[in-house]
Amino acid sequence: THRGTLFPYTTLFRSRCLSRGATMSTPVLDLRGLAFRYPGSQQALFGVDLHVHAGERVALLGPNGAGKTTLVLHLNGVLRAGAGTVSVSGLSVDDANLAEIRRRVGIVFQDPDDQLFMPTVRDDVAFGPANLGLRGAELEARVAMALAAVGVADLADRVPHHLSFGQRRRVAIATVLAMEPDILVLDEPTSNLDPASRRELADILRALPVTVLMVTHDLPYAAELCERSLILSGGVVVADGPTLELLADPELLASHRLELPWGFTVPTARRG
């Protein structure tokens, strides 16, 4: 099972958190009054507050143009706040901390081909840790654990672009896990996946011992994986609460251009 292969990665992640003295008192992500305007354009974010603690899986929902991508690009310093603050595990997102911030915030893009560019899967997963200075057995162990965590250890010697889309998405996640991030940010993780690949990815994400922020239009997937959701609309957070409660409010969804698929019934309680 995926959980069986995760043991080394789980142990590594937990020991690192303990060594840092990670506590619930310091959010992994802490956005306070985040505002941003693109040059020559309209305001994209208006005073966003967002706090995500270690171990949470949080869905970021909202219509196209709501500001979700803009928000995500602030998390690792690609964009800088026009007003407000962004911090990751207590570190402010600024020039002095940028290298460490980008290690701690692992972003998996919607198209895995944006992240895979090396001759083999192993090379892609090793690229980030090698840039941190890891070499030899330590680097090999890091790569092996990241590949095992997403169930693709057998693909290590394959050419990434010869893999299926679902396999490439798993490898893209492994490239991020190899950096031992504090938070895994997933941009539309189910896009272009067939039903079996979608289910397999859900199993992997449930088992990963890492904080997750999932940007998605796939409301059933948010319901399945994330106990908490936020709705971002018009550059502001309009709702923040238990996912099932938000999805059970048809007026809330309709007012922010969110729709459940036909025939989907919001469960009244999460399955164990």
CSV table of C-alpha atoms in Angstrom, one decimal, residues 2-263:
chain,number,residue,atom,x,y,z
A,2,HIS,CA,1.0,3.6,-0.2
A,3,ARG,CA,1.0,3.9,3.5
A,4,GLY,CA,3.5,1.1,3.7
A,5,THR,CA,5.9,2.8,1.4
A,6,LEU,CA,5.6,6.1,3.2
A,7,PHE,CA,7.2,5.0,6.4
A,8,PRO,CA,10.7,6.4,5.8
A,9,TYR,CA,9.4,9.7,4.5
A,10,THR,CA,7.0,10.0,7.4
A,11,THR,CA,9.8,9.4,9.9
A,12,LEU,CA,12.0,11.9,8.2
A,13,PHE,CA,9.3,14.5,8.1
A,14,ARG,CA,8.3,14.1,11.8
A,15,SER,CA,11.8,14.1,13.0
A,16,ARG,CA,12.5,17.4,11.2
A,17,CYS,CA,9.3,19.0,12.6
A,18,LEU,CA,10.4,18.0,16.1
A,19,SER,CA,13.9,19.3,15.6
A,20,ARG,CA,12.4,22.7,14.7
A,21,GLY,CA,10.1,22.7,17.7
A,22,ALA,CA,7.1,22.9,15.4
A,23,THR,CA,3.9,23.8,17.3
A,24,MET,CA,0.4,24.7,16.5
A,25,SER,CA,1.1,28.2,17.8
A,26,THR,CA,3.0,29.1,14.7
A,27,PRO,CA,1.0,28.8,11.5
A,28,VAL,CA,2.8,27.1,8.6
A,29,LEU,CA,1.2,29.9,6.5
A,30,ASP,CA,0.2,33.2,7.9
A,31,LEU,CA,-1.2,35.9,5.6
A,32,ARG,CA,-2.3,39.1,7.2
A,33,GLY,CA,-4.0,41.9,5.2
A,34,LEU,CA,-2.4,40.7,1.9
A,35,ALA,CA,-3.2,43.2,-0.9
A,36,PHE,CA,-1.8,43.3,-4.4
A,37,ARG,CA,-2.3,45.2,-7.6
A,38,TYR,CA,-0.7,44.2,-10.9
A,39,PRO,CA,1.0,47.2,-12.6
A,40,GLY,CA,-1.4,49.0,-14.8
A,41,SER,CA,-4.3,46.7,-13.8
A,42,GLN,CA,-7.1,46.3,-11.3
A,43,GLN,CA,-6.5,45.3,-7.7
A,44,ALA,CA,-6.3,41.5,-7.5
A,45,LEU,CA,-6.3,41.0,-3.7
A,46,PHE,CA,-7.9,43.1,-1.0
A,47,GLY,CA,-6.6,42.4,2.5
A,48,VAL,CA,-6.6,38.6,2.6
A,49,ASP,CA,-6.1,36.9,5.9
A,50,LEU,CA,-5.2,33.2,5.8
A,51,HIS,CA,-3.8,31.0,8.5
A,52,VAL,CA,-2.9,27.3,8.0
A,53,HIS,CA,-1.5,25.2,10.7
A,54,ALA,CA,0.8,22.1,10.5
A,55,GLY,CA,-1.1,19.0,9.5
A,56,GLU,CA,-4.1,20.7,8.0
A,57,ARG,CA,-5.4,20.0,4.5
A,58,VAL,CA,-7.1,23.1,3.3
A,59,ALA,CA,-8.9,23.7,-0.1
A,60,LEU,CA,-8.8,27.1,-1.7
A,61,LEU,CA,-12.0,27.5,-3.8
A,62,GLY,CA,-13.3,30.2,-6.0
A,63,PRO,CA,-14.3,31.2,-9.5
A,64,ASN,CA,-11.8,32.1,-12.3
A,65,GLY,CA,-10.4,35.5,-11.7
A,66,ALA,CA,-10.9,35.3,-7.9
A,67,GLY,CA,-7.2,35.9,-7.2
A,68,LYS,CA,-6.2,32.3,-6.2
A,69,THR,CA,-3.2,32.1,-8.5
A,70,THR,CA,-2.1,35.6,-7.4
A,71,LEU,CA,-2.3,34.5,-3.8
A,72,VAL,CA,-0.3,31.3,-4.4
A,73,LEU,CA,2.5,33.2,-6.1
A,74,HIS,CA,2.9,35.3,-2.9
A,75,LEU,CA,3.6,32.2,-0.9
A,76,ASN,CA,7.1,31.6,-2.3
A,77,GLY,CA,8.0,35.2,-3.2
A,78,VAL,CA,7.3,35.2,-6.9
A,79,LEU,CA,5.0,38.1,-6.2
A,80,ARG,CA,5.5,40.6,-3.3
A,81,ALA,CA,2.7,42.0,-1.2
A,82,GLY,CA,1.6,45.5,-2.0
A,83,ALA,CA,0.3,45.7,1.5
A,84,GLY,CA,0.1,43.3,4.4
A,85,THR,CA,2.5,40.4,5.3
A,86,VAL,CA,3.2,36.8,4.3
A,87,SER,CA,5.2,34.4,6.5
A,88,VAL,CA,6.0,30.7,6.4
A,89,SER,CA,6.6,28.9,9.6
A,90,GLY,CA,7.5,32.2,11.2
A,91,LEU,CA,9.8,33.4,8.4
A,92,SER,CA,8.7,36.5,6.5
A,93,VAL,CA,8.7,36.3,2.7
A,94,ASP,CA,11.5,38.7,1.9
A,95,ASP,CA,14.9,38.7,0.1
A,96,ALA,CA,16.8,37.5,3.2
A,97,ASN,CA,14.6,34.4,3.6
A,98,LEU,CA,13.8,33.7,-0.1
A,99,ALA,CA,15.9,30.6,-0.6
A,100,GLU,CA,14.5,28.9,2.6
A,101,ILE,CA,11.0,30.0,1.8
A,102,ARG,CA,11.1,28.4,-1.6
A,103,ARG,CA,12.3,25.2,0.0
A,104,ARG,CA,9.6,25.2,2.6
A,105,VAL,CA,6.7,26.0,0.2
A,106,GLY,CA,6.5,23.3,-2.5
A,107,ILE,CA,4.2,24.3,-5.3
A,108,VAL,CA,3.0,21.6,-7.7
A,109,PHE,CA,1.8,23.3,-10.9
A,110,GLN,CA,-1.3,22.3,-12.9
A,111,ASP,CA,0.9,21.1,-15.8
A,112,PRO,CA,3.6,18.7,-14.5
A,113,ASP,CA,5.6,19.4,-17.6
A,114,ASP,CA,6.4,22.9,-16.2
A,115,GLN,CA,8.5,21.1,-13.5
A,116,LEU,CA,10.0,18.1,-15.3
A,117,PHE,CA,13.0,18.9,-17.5
A,118,MET,CA,15.8,16.4,-16.7
A,119,PRO,CA,16.7,13.2,-18.6
A,120,THR,CA,15.3,10.8,-16.0
A,121,VAL,CA,12.8,10.8,-13.2
A,122,ARG,CA,15.6,10.3,-10.7
A,123,ASP,CA,17.4,13.3,-12.0
A,124,ASP,CA,14.3,15.5,-11.8
A,125,VAL,CA,13.7,14.5,-8.2
A,126,ALA,CA,17.4,14.9,-7.2
A,127,PHE,CA,17.7,18.4,-8.8
A,128,GLY,CA,16.4,20.5,-5.9
A,129,PRO,CA,18.2,18.7,-3.1
A,130,ALA,CA,21.4,18.6,-5.1
A,131,ASN,CA,21.1,22.4,-5.4
A,132,LEU,CA,20.9,22.5,-1.6
A,133,GLY,CA,24.3,20.7,-1.4
A,134,LEU,CA,23.2,17.1,-0.8
A,135,ARG,CA,25.4,14.5,-2.4
A,136,GLY,CA,26.1,10.8,-2.4
A,137,ALA,CA,24.1,8.4,-0.2
A,138,GLU,CA,22.2,11.3,1.5
A,139,LEU,CA,20.9,12.5,-1.9
A,140,GLU,CA,20.0,9.0,-3.0
A,141,ALA,CA,18.1,8.3,0.1
A,142,ARG,CA,16.1,11.6,-0.2
A,143,VAL,CA,15.2,10.8,-3.8
A,144,ALA,CA,14.2,7.2,-3.0
A,145,MET,CA,11.9,8.3,-0.1
A,146,ALA,CA,10.2,11.0,-2.2
A,147,LEU,CA,9.6,8.5,-5.1
A,148,ALA,CA,8.3,5.8,-2.7
A,149,ALA,CA,6.0,8.4,-1.1
A,150,VAL,CA,4.1,8.8,-4.3
A,151,GLY,CA,4.3,5.2,-5.5
A,152,VAL,CA,6.7,5.6,-8.5
A,153,ALA,CA,10.0,4.2,-7.2
A,154,ASP,CA,9.9,1.8,-10.2
A,155,LEU,CA,10.0,4.7,-12.6
A,156,ALA,CA,13.3,6.2,-11.4
A,157,ASP,CA,15.2,5.5,-14.6
A,158,ARG,CA,12.4,6.4,-17.0
A,159,VAL,CA,12.3,9.5,-19.2
A,160,PRO,CA,9.7,11.8,-17.6
A,161,HIS,CA,8.0,12.8,-20.8
A,162,HIS,CA,7.4,9.2,-21.8
A,163,LEU,CA,5.2,8.7,-18.7
A,164,SER,CA,1.4,9.0,-18.5
A,165,PHE,CA,0.0,12.3,-17.3
A,166,GLY,CA,-1.0,10.8,-14.0
A,167,GLN,CA,2.5,9.4,-13.5
A,168,ARG,CA,4.1,12.8,-14.4
A,169,ARG,CA,1.9,14.5,-11.8
A,170,ARG,CA,3.1,12.1,-9.2
A,171,VAL,CA,6.8,12.7,-10.2
A,172,ALA,CA,6.2,16.4,-10.0
A,173,ILE,CA,4.9,16.0,-6.4
A,174,ALA,CA,8.0,13.9,-5.6
A,175,THR,CA,10.3,16.7,-6.8
A,176,VAL,CA,8.7,18.9,-4.2
A,177,LEU,CA,8.6,16.3,-1.4
A,178,ALA,CA,12.4,15.8,-1.9
A,179,MET,CA,12.9,19.3,-0.7
A,180,GLU,CA,11.2,18.4,2.6
A,181,PRO,CA,8.6,21.3,2.4
A,182,ASP,CA,6.6,22.6,5.3
A,183,ILE,CA,3.6,22.9,3.0
A,184,LEU,CA,2.6,21.3,-0.3
A,185,VAL,CA,0.6,23.7,-2.5
A,186,LEU,CA,-1.3,21.9,-5.3
A,187,ASP,CA,-2.8,23.8,-8.2
A,188,GLU,CA,-5.8,21.9,-9.7
A,189,PRO,CA,-4.4,18.5,-8.9
A,190,THR,CA,-7.2,16.5,-10.6
A,191,SER,CA,-7.1,18.3,-13.9
A,192,ASN,CA,-6.6,15.9,-16.9
A,193,LEU,CA,-6.7,12.8,-14.6
A,194,ASP,CA,-8.8,9.8,-15.4
A,195,PRO,CA,-11.0,8.4,-12.6
A,196,ALA,CA,-8.5,5.8,-11.5
A,197,SER,CA,-5.6,8.2,-11.4
A,198,ARG,CA,-7.7,10.7,-9.5
A,199,ARG,CA,-8.5,8.1,-6.8
A,200,GLU,CA,-4.9,7.0,-6.6
A,201,LEU,CA,-3.7,10.5,-6.1
A,202,ALA,CA,-6.3,11.0,-3.3
A,203,ASP,CA,-4.9,7.9,-1.5
A,204,ILE,CA,-1.4,9.4,-1.8
A,205,LEU,CA,-2.4,12.8,-0.5
A,206,ARG,CA,-4.3,11.4,2.4
A,207,ALA,CA,-1.2,9.5,3.5
A,208,LEU,CA,1.4,12.2,3.1
A,209,PRO,CA,2.5,13.7,6.5
A,210,VAL,CA,2.6,17.2,5.1
A,211,THR,CA,0.4,20.3,5.3
A,212,VAL,CA,-1.6,20.8,2.1
A,213,LEU,CA,-3.1,23.8,0.5
A,214,MET,CA,-5.1,22.7,-2.5
A,215,VAL,CA,-6.4,25.1,-5.1
A,216,THR,CA,-9.2,23.4,-7.0
A,217,HIS,CA,-12.5,23.8,-8.8
A,218,ASP,CA,-13.1,20.1,-8.1
A,219,LEU,CA,-15.6,20.5,-5.2
A,220,PRO,CA,-16.1,16.8,-4.5
A,221,TYR,CA,-12.3,16.3,-4.3
A,222,ALA,CA,-12.2,19.1,-1.8
A,223,ALA,CA,-14.9,17.4,0.2
A,224,GLU,CA,-13.1,14.1,0.1
A,225,LEU,CA,-9.6,15.4,1.2
A,226,CYS,CA,-9.9,18.7,3.0
A,227,GLU,CA,-11.8,19.2,6.2
A,228,ARG,CA,-11.5,22.9,5.9
A,229,SER,CA,-12.1,25.2,2.8
A,230,LEU,CA,-11.8,28.9,2.0
A,231,ILE,CA,-13.7,30.6,-0.8
A,232,LEU,CA,-11.8,33.4,-2.4
A,233,SER,CA,-14.0,35.7,-4.6
A,234,GLY,CA,-13.2,39.1,-5.9
A,235,GLY,CA,-9.9,39.2,-4.2
A,236,VAL,CA,-11.2,38.6,-0.7
A,237,VAL,CA,-12.0,35.6,1.5
A,238,VAL,CA,-15.7,35.4,1.7
A,239,ALA,CA,-16.0,32.1,3.6
A,240,ASP,CA,-13.7,30.0,5.8
A,241,GLY,CA,-15.0,26.9,7.5
A,242,PRO,CA,-15.6,23.1,7.4
A,243,THR,CA,-15.7,22.0,3.8
A,244,LEU,CA,-18.9,20.1,4.0
A,245,GLU,CA,-20.8,23.0,5.6
A,246,LEU,CA,-19.7,25.4,2.9
A,247,LEU,CA,-20.6,22.9,0.1
A,248,ALA,CA,-24.0,22.4,1.7
A,249,ASP,CA,-24.9,26.1,1.3
A,250,PRO,CA,-26.3,26.4,-2.3
A,251,GLU,CA,-26.8,30.2,-2.0
A,252,LEU,CA,-23.1,30.7,-1.0
A,253,LEU,CA,-21.9,28.6,-3.9
A,254,ALA,CA,-24.1,30.2,-6.5
A,255,SER,CA,-23.2,33.7,-5.4
A,256,HIS,CA,-19.6,32.9,-6.1
A,257,ARG,CA,-20.0,30.9,-9.3
A,258,LEU,CA,-19.3,27.6,-7.7
A,259,GLU,CA,-21.3,24.5,-8.7
A,260,LEU,CA,-21.4,20.9,-7.5
A,261,PRO,CA,-21.5,18.3,-10.3
A,262,TRP,CA,-24.9,17.0,-11.2
A,263,GLY,CA,-26.0,14.2,-8.9
